[in-house]
Short mmCIF file of C-alpha atoms in Angstrom, two decimals:
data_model
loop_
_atom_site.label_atom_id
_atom_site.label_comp_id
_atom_site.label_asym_id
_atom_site.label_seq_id
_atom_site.Cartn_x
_atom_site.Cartn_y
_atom_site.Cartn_z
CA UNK A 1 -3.37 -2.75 -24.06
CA UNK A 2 -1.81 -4.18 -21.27
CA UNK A 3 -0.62 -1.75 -18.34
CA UNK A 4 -2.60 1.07 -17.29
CA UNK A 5 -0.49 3.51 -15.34
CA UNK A 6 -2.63 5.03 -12.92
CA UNK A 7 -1.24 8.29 -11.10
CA UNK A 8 -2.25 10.50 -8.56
CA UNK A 9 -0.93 13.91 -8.33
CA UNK A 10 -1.05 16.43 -5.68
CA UNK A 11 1.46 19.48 -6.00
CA UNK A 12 3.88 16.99 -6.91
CA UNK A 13 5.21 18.89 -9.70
CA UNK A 14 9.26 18.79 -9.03
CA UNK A 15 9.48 15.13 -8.59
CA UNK A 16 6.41 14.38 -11.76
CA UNK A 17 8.74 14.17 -14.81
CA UNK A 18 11.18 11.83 -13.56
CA UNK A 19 8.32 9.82 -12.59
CA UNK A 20 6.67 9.52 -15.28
CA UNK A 21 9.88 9.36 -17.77
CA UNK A 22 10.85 6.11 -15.66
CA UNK A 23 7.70 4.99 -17.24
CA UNK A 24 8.80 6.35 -20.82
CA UNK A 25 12.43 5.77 -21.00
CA UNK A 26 12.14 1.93 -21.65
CA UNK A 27 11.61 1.15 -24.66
CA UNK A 28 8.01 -0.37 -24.15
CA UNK A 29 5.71 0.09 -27.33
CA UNK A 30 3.36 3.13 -26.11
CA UNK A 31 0.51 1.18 -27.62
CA UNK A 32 1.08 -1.21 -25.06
CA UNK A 33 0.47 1.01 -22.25
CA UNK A 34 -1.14 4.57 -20.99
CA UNK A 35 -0.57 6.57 -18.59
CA UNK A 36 -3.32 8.12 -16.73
CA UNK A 37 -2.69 11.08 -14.37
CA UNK A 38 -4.84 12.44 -12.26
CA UNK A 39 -4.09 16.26 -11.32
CA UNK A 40 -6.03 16.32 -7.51
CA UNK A 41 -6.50 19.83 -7.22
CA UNK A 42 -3.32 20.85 -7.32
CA UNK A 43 -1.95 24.57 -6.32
CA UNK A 44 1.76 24.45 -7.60
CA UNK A 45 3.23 23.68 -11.39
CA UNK A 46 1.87 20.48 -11.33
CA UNK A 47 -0.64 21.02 -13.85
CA UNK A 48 1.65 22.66 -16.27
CA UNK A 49 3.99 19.88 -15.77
CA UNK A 50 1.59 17.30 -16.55
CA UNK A 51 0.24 19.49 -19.60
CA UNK A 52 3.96 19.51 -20.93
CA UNK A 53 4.65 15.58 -20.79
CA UNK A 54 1.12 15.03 -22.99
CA UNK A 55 2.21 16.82 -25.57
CA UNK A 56 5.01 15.35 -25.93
CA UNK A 57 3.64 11.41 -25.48
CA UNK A 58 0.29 10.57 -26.83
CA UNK A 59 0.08 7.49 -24.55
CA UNK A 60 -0.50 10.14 -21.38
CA UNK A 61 -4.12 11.28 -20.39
CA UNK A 62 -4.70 14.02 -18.30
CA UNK A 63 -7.65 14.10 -15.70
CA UNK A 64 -8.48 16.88 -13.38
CA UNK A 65 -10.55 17.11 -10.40
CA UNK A 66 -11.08 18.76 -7.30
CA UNK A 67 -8.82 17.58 -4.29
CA UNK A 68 -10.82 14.96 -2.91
CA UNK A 69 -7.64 12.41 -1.76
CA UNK A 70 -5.72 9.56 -2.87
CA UNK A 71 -8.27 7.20 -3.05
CA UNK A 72 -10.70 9.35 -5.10
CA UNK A 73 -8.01 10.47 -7.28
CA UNK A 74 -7.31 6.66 -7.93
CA UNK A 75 -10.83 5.79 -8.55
CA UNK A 76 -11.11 7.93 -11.49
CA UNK A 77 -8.38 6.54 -13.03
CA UNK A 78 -9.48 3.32 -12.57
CA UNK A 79 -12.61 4.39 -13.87
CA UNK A 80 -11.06 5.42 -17.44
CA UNK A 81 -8.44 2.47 -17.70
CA UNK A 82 -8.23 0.49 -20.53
CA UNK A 83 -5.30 -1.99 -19.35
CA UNK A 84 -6.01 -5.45 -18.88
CA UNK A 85 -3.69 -4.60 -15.40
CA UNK A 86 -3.60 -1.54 -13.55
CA UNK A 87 -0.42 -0.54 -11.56
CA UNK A 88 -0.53 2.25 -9.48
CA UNK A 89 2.11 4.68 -8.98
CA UNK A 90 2.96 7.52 -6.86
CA UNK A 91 4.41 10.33 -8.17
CA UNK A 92 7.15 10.67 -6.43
CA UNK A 93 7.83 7.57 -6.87
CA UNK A 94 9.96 6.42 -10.19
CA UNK A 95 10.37 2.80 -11.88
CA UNK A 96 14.10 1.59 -11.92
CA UNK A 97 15.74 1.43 -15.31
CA UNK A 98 14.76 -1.82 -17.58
CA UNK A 99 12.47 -2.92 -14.62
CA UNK A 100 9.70 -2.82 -16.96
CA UNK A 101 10.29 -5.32 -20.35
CA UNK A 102 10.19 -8.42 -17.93
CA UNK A 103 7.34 -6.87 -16.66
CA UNK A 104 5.40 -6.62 -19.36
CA UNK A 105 6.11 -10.06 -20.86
CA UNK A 106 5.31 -11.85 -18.13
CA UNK A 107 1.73 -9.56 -17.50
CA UNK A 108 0.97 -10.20 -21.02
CA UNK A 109 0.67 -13.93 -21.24
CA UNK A 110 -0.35 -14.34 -17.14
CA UNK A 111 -3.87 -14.62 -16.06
CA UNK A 112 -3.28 -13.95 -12.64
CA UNK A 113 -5.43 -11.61 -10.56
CA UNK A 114 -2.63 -9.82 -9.10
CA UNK A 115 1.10 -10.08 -10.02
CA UNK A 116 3.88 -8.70 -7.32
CA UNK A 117 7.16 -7.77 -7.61
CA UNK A 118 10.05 -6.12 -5.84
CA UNK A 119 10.28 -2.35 -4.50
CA UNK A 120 13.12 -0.76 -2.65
CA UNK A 121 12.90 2.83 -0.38
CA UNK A 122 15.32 5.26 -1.69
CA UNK A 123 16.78 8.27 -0.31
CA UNK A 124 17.80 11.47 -1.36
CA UNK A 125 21.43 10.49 -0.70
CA UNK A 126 21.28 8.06 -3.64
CA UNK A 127 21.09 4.55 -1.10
CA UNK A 128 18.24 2.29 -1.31
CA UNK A 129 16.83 -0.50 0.99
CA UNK A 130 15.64 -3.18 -1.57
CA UNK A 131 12.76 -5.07 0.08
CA UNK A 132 12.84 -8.72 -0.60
CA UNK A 133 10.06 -11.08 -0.11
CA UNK A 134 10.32 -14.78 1.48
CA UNK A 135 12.46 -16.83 -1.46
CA UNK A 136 9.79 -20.02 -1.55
CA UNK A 137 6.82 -17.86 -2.96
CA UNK A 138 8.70 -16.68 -6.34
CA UNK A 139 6.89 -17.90 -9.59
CA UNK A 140 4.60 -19.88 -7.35
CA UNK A 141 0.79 -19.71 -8.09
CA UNK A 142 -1.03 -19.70 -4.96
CA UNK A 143 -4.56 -17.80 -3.90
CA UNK A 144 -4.47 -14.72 -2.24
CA UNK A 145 -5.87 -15.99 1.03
CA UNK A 146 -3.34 -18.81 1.13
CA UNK A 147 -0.66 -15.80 1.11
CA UNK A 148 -2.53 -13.59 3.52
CA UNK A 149 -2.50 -16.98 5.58
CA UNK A 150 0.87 -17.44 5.70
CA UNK A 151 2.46 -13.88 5.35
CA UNK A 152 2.54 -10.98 5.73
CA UNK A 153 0.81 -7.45 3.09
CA UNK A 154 3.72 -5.13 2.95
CA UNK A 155 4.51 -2.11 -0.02
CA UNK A 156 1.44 -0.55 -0.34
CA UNK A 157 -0.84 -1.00 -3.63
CA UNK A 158 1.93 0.03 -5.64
CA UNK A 159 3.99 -3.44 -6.26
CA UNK A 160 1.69 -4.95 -7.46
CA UNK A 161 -0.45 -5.40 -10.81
CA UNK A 162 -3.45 -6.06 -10.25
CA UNK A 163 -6.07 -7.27 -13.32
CA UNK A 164 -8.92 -4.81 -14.14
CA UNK A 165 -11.48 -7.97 -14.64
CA UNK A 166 -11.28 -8.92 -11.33
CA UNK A 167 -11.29 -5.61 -10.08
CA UNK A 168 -14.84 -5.00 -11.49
CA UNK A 169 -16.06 -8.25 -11.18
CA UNK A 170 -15.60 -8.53 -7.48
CA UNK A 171 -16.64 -4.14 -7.02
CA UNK A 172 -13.09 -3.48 -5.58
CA UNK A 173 -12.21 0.21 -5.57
CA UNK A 174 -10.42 2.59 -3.33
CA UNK A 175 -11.97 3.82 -0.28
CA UNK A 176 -11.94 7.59 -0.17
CA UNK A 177 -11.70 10.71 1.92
CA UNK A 178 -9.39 8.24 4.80
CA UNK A 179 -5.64 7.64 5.06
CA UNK A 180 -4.36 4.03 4.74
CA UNK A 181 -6.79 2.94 1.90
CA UNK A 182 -3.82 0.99 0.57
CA UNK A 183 -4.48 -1.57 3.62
CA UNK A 184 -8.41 -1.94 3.01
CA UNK A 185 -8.01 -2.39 -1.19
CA UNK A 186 -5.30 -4.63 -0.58
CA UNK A 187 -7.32 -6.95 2.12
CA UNK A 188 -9.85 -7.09 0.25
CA UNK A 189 -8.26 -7.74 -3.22
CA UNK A 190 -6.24 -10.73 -1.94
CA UNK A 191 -8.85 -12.18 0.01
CA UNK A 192 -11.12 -12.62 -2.96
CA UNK A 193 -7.67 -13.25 -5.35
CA UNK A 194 -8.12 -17.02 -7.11
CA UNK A 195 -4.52 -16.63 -8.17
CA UNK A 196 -1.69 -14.40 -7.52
CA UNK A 197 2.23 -14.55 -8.57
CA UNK A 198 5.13 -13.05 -7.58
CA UNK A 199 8.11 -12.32 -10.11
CA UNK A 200 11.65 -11.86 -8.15
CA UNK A 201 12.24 -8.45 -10.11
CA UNK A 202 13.03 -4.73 -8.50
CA UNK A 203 10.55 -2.46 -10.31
CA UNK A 204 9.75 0.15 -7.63
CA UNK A 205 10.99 2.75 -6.01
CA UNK A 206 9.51 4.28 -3.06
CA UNK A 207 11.12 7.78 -2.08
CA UNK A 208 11.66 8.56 1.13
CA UNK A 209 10.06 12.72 1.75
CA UNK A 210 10.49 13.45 5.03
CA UNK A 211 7.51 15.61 4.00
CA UNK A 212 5.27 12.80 3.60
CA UNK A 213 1.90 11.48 5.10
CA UNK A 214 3.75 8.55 6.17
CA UNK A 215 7.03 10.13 7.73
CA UNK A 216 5.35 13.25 8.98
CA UNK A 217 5.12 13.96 12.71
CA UNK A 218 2.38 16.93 12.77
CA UNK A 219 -0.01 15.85 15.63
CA UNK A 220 -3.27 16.62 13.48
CA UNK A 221 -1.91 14.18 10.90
CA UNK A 222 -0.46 11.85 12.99
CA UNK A 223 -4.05 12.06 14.82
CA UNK A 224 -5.78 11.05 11.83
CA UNK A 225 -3.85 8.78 10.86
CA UNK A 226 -4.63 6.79 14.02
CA UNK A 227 -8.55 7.49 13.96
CA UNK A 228 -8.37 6.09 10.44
CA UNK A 229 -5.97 2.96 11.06
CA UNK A 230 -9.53 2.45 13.76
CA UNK A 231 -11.71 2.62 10.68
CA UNK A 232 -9.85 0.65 8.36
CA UNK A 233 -9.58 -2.27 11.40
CA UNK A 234 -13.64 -1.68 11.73
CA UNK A 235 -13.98 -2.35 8.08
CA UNK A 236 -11.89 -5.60 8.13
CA UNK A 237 -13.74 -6.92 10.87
CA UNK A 238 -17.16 -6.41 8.82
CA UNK A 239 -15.21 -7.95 5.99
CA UNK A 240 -14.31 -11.09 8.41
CA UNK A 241 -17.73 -11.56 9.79
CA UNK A 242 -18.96 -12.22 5.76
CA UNK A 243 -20.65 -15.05 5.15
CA UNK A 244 -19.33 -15.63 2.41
CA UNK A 245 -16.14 -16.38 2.84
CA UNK A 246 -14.67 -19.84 3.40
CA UNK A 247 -11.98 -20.64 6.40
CA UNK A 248 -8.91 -19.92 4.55
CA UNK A 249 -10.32 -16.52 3.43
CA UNK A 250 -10.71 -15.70 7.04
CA UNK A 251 -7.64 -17.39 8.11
CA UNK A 252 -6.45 -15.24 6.14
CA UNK A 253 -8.00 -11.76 7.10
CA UNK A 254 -7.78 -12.47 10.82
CA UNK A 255 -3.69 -12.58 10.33
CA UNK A 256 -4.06 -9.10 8.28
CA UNK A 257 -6.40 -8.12 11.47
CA UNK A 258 -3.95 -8.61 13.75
CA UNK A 259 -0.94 -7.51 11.52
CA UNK A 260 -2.81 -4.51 11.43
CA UNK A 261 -2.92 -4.01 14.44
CA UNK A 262 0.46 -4.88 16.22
CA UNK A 263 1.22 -2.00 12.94
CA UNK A 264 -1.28 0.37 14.86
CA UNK A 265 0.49 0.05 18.36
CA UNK A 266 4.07 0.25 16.82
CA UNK A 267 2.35 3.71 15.37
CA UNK A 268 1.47 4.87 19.52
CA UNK A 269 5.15 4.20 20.00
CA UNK A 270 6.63 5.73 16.61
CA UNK A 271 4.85 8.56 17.03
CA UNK A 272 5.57 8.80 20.64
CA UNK A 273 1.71 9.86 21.57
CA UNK A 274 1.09 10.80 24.76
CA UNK A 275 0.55 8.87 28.23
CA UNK A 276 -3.56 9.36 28.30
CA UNK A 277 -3.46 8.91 24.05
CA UNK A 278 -1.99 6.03 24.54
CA UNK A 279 -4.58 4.31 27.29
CA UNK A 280 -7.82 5.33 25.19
CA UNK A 281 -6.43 4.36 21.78
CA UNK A 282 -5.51 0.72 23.56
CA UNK A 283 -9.07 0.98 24.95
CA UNK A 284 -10.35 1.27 21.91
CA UNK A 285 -8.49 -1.79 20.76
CA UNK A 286 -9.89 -3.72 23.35
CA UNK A 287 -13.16 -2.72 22.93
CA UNK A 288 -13.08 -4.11 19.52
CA UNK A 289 -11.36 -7.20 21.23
CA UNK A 290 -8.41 -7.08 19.33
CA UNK A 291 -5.96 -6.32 22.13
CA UNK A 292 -4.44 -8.02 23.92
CA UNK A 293 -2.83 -9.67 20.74
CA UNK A 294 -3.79 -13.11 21.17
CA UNK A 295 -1.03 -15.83 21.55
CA UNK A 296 -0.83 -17.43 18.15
CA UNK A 297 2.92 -18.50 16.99
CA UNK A 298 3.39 -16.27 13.74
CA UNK A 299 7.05 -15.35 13.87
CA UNK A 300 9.33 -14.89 16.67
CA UNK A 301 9.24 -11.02 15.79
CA UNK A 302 5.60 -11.28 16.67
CA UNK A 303 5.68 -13.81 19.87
CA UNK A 304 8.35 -10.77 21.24
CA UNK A 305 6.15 -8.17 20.66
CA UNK A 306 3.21 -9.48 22.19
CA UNK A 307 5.47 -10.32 24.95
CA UNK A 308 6.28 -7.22 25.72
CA UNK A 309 3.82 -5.01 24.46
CA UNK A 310 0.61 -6.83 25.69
CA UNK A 311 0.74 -4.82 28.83
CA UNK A 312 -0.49 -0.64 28.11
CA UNK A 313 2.66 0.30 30.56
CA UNK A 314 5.01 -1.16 28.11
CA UNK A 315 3.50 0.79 25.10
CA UNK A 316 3.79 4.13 27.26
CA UNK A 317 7.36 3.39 28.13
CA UNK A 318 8.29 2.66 24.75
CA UNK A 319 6.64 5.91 23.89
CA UNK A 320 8.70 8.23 26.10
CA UNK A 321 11.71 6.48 24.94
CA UNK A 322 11.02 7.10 20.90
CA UNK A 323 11.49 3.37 20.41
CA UNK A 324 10.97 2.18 16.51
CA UNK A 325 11.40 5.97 15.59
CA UNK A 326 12.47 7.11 11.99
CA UNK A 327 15.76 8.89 11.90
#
């Protein structure tokens, strides 16, 4: 077998069947594949949804559980996979048509520990925003930590296979009960990647929910998001301060590090959190002495931003004004 569709579901039930029929509708061998979904506790027709597609495709297994969170719900999947690469998908998310045959090929003969590819957000008005990645690292085999080195993690877990033999010989699995496990599993699975590829092919689509944890601008969410971006920085640096790992590999993680955290203070400003938010949550930065960003020549995106934005004023500013706001 050699995908292992691993999805999550949390009253998702109205977008469910087109995700999982992007999967279905082409033309891939179902003994090739299966597609695990995880019901999450759900309280609308998810369940029944979920019920209806496996009785209709043999290649779909249906786990339930108590709502414990993304990460959990991805763990168990993991947990029953059979794949020889597991690609994680959100469900209300959807594959774009004959994205997956290339796919497949390619995953079947590769050896790599994680295999990307290209994603695009979508909108309910039908447009799309394909996301590209730089042109040089197509079809080139590199380690992870040389990417993290040079680039930056974008997309989430889900463009990206990644093989299940790594993923149990190094222990990786999803952190749970947080937000932003994405950026902890990802870290950690490129850092200890010997080889990773990236094919230039659009195979994901992320849909854009207003709804969503990532769009939505409730306070108590938005607050936890923040608290938890803390922890998952927290968790890097212990990763960082390994012994274990050789300069490249923290190279490597110090850009994510910092990545992460010019992400957290565009968050302050997104979000447009209050004046005394705002001074403790740089505080806490600093206390962790990872602000002010340091002066290291990255991009010219990132020299302006430290520019401006290494001075707490400038981030409260910024905040009143709604800069780098979603419309």
């Amino acid at each position: 077998m050699i995908i292992s569709f691993i999805i999550p579901v949390y009253n998702m039930g109205h977008y469910l069947e087109r995700c999982v029929g992007s999967i279905l509708n082409q033309g891939i061998k179902e003994s090739l594949f299966e597609i695990i979904i995880v019901n999450d506790g759900s309280t609308d027709n998810s369940a029944q949804v979920i019920n209806d597609l496996a009785k209709d495709s043999p290649c779909i297994k249906y786990l339930h559980t108590e709502n414990q969170g993304l990460g959990a719900a991805r763990n168990k999947g993991m947990n029953v996979a059979r794949g020889k690469y597991f690609f994680f998908v959100d469900s209300d998310d959807y594959l774009f048509d004959n994205s997956l045959p290339e796919l497949f090929r390619y995953a079947e003969s590769d050896t790599s520990d994680i295999i990307g590819f290209d994603w695009a957000q979508v909108y309910s008005d039908g447009s799309a925003l394909k996301k590209k990645r730089e042109a040089s690292i197509y079809n080139s085999l590199m380690s992870g930590a040389e990417y993290l080195s040079k680039l930056n993690l974008s997309g989430g877990v889900c463009p990206y296979l990644f093989s299940a033999s790594f993923l149990k010989e190094r222990s990786i699995v999803m952190p749970e009960g947080i937000y932003h496990e994405d950026e902890l599993f990802l870290s950690e699975s490129f850092i200890y990647a010997h080889q990773i590829v990236f094919i230039d092919r659009l195979v994901y689509a992320y849909y854009q929910r207003e709804d969503s944890i990532t769009n939505s601008k409730d306070k108590n969410q938005v607050s936890r998001r923040i608290s938890d971006t803390l922890y998952v920085l927290d968790q890097l640096v212990t990763l960082e301060e390994r012994t274990n790992l050789n300069e490249l590999q923290k190279e490597g993680l110090r850009r994510k590090i910092i990545s992460l955290t010019t992400d957290f203070i565009v968050n302050l400003i997104r979000f447009r959190v209050d004046k005394a938010q705002v001074k403790s949550n740089i505080q806490e930065l600093s206390n962790r002495k990872l602000y002010p960003l340091p002066d290291i020549s990255y991009s010219w995106k990132y020299i302006l931003f430290r520019l401006v934005f290494n001075y707490t004023p400038s981030i409260v500013l910024a905040s009143r004004l709604g800069l780098f706001k979603k419309e």
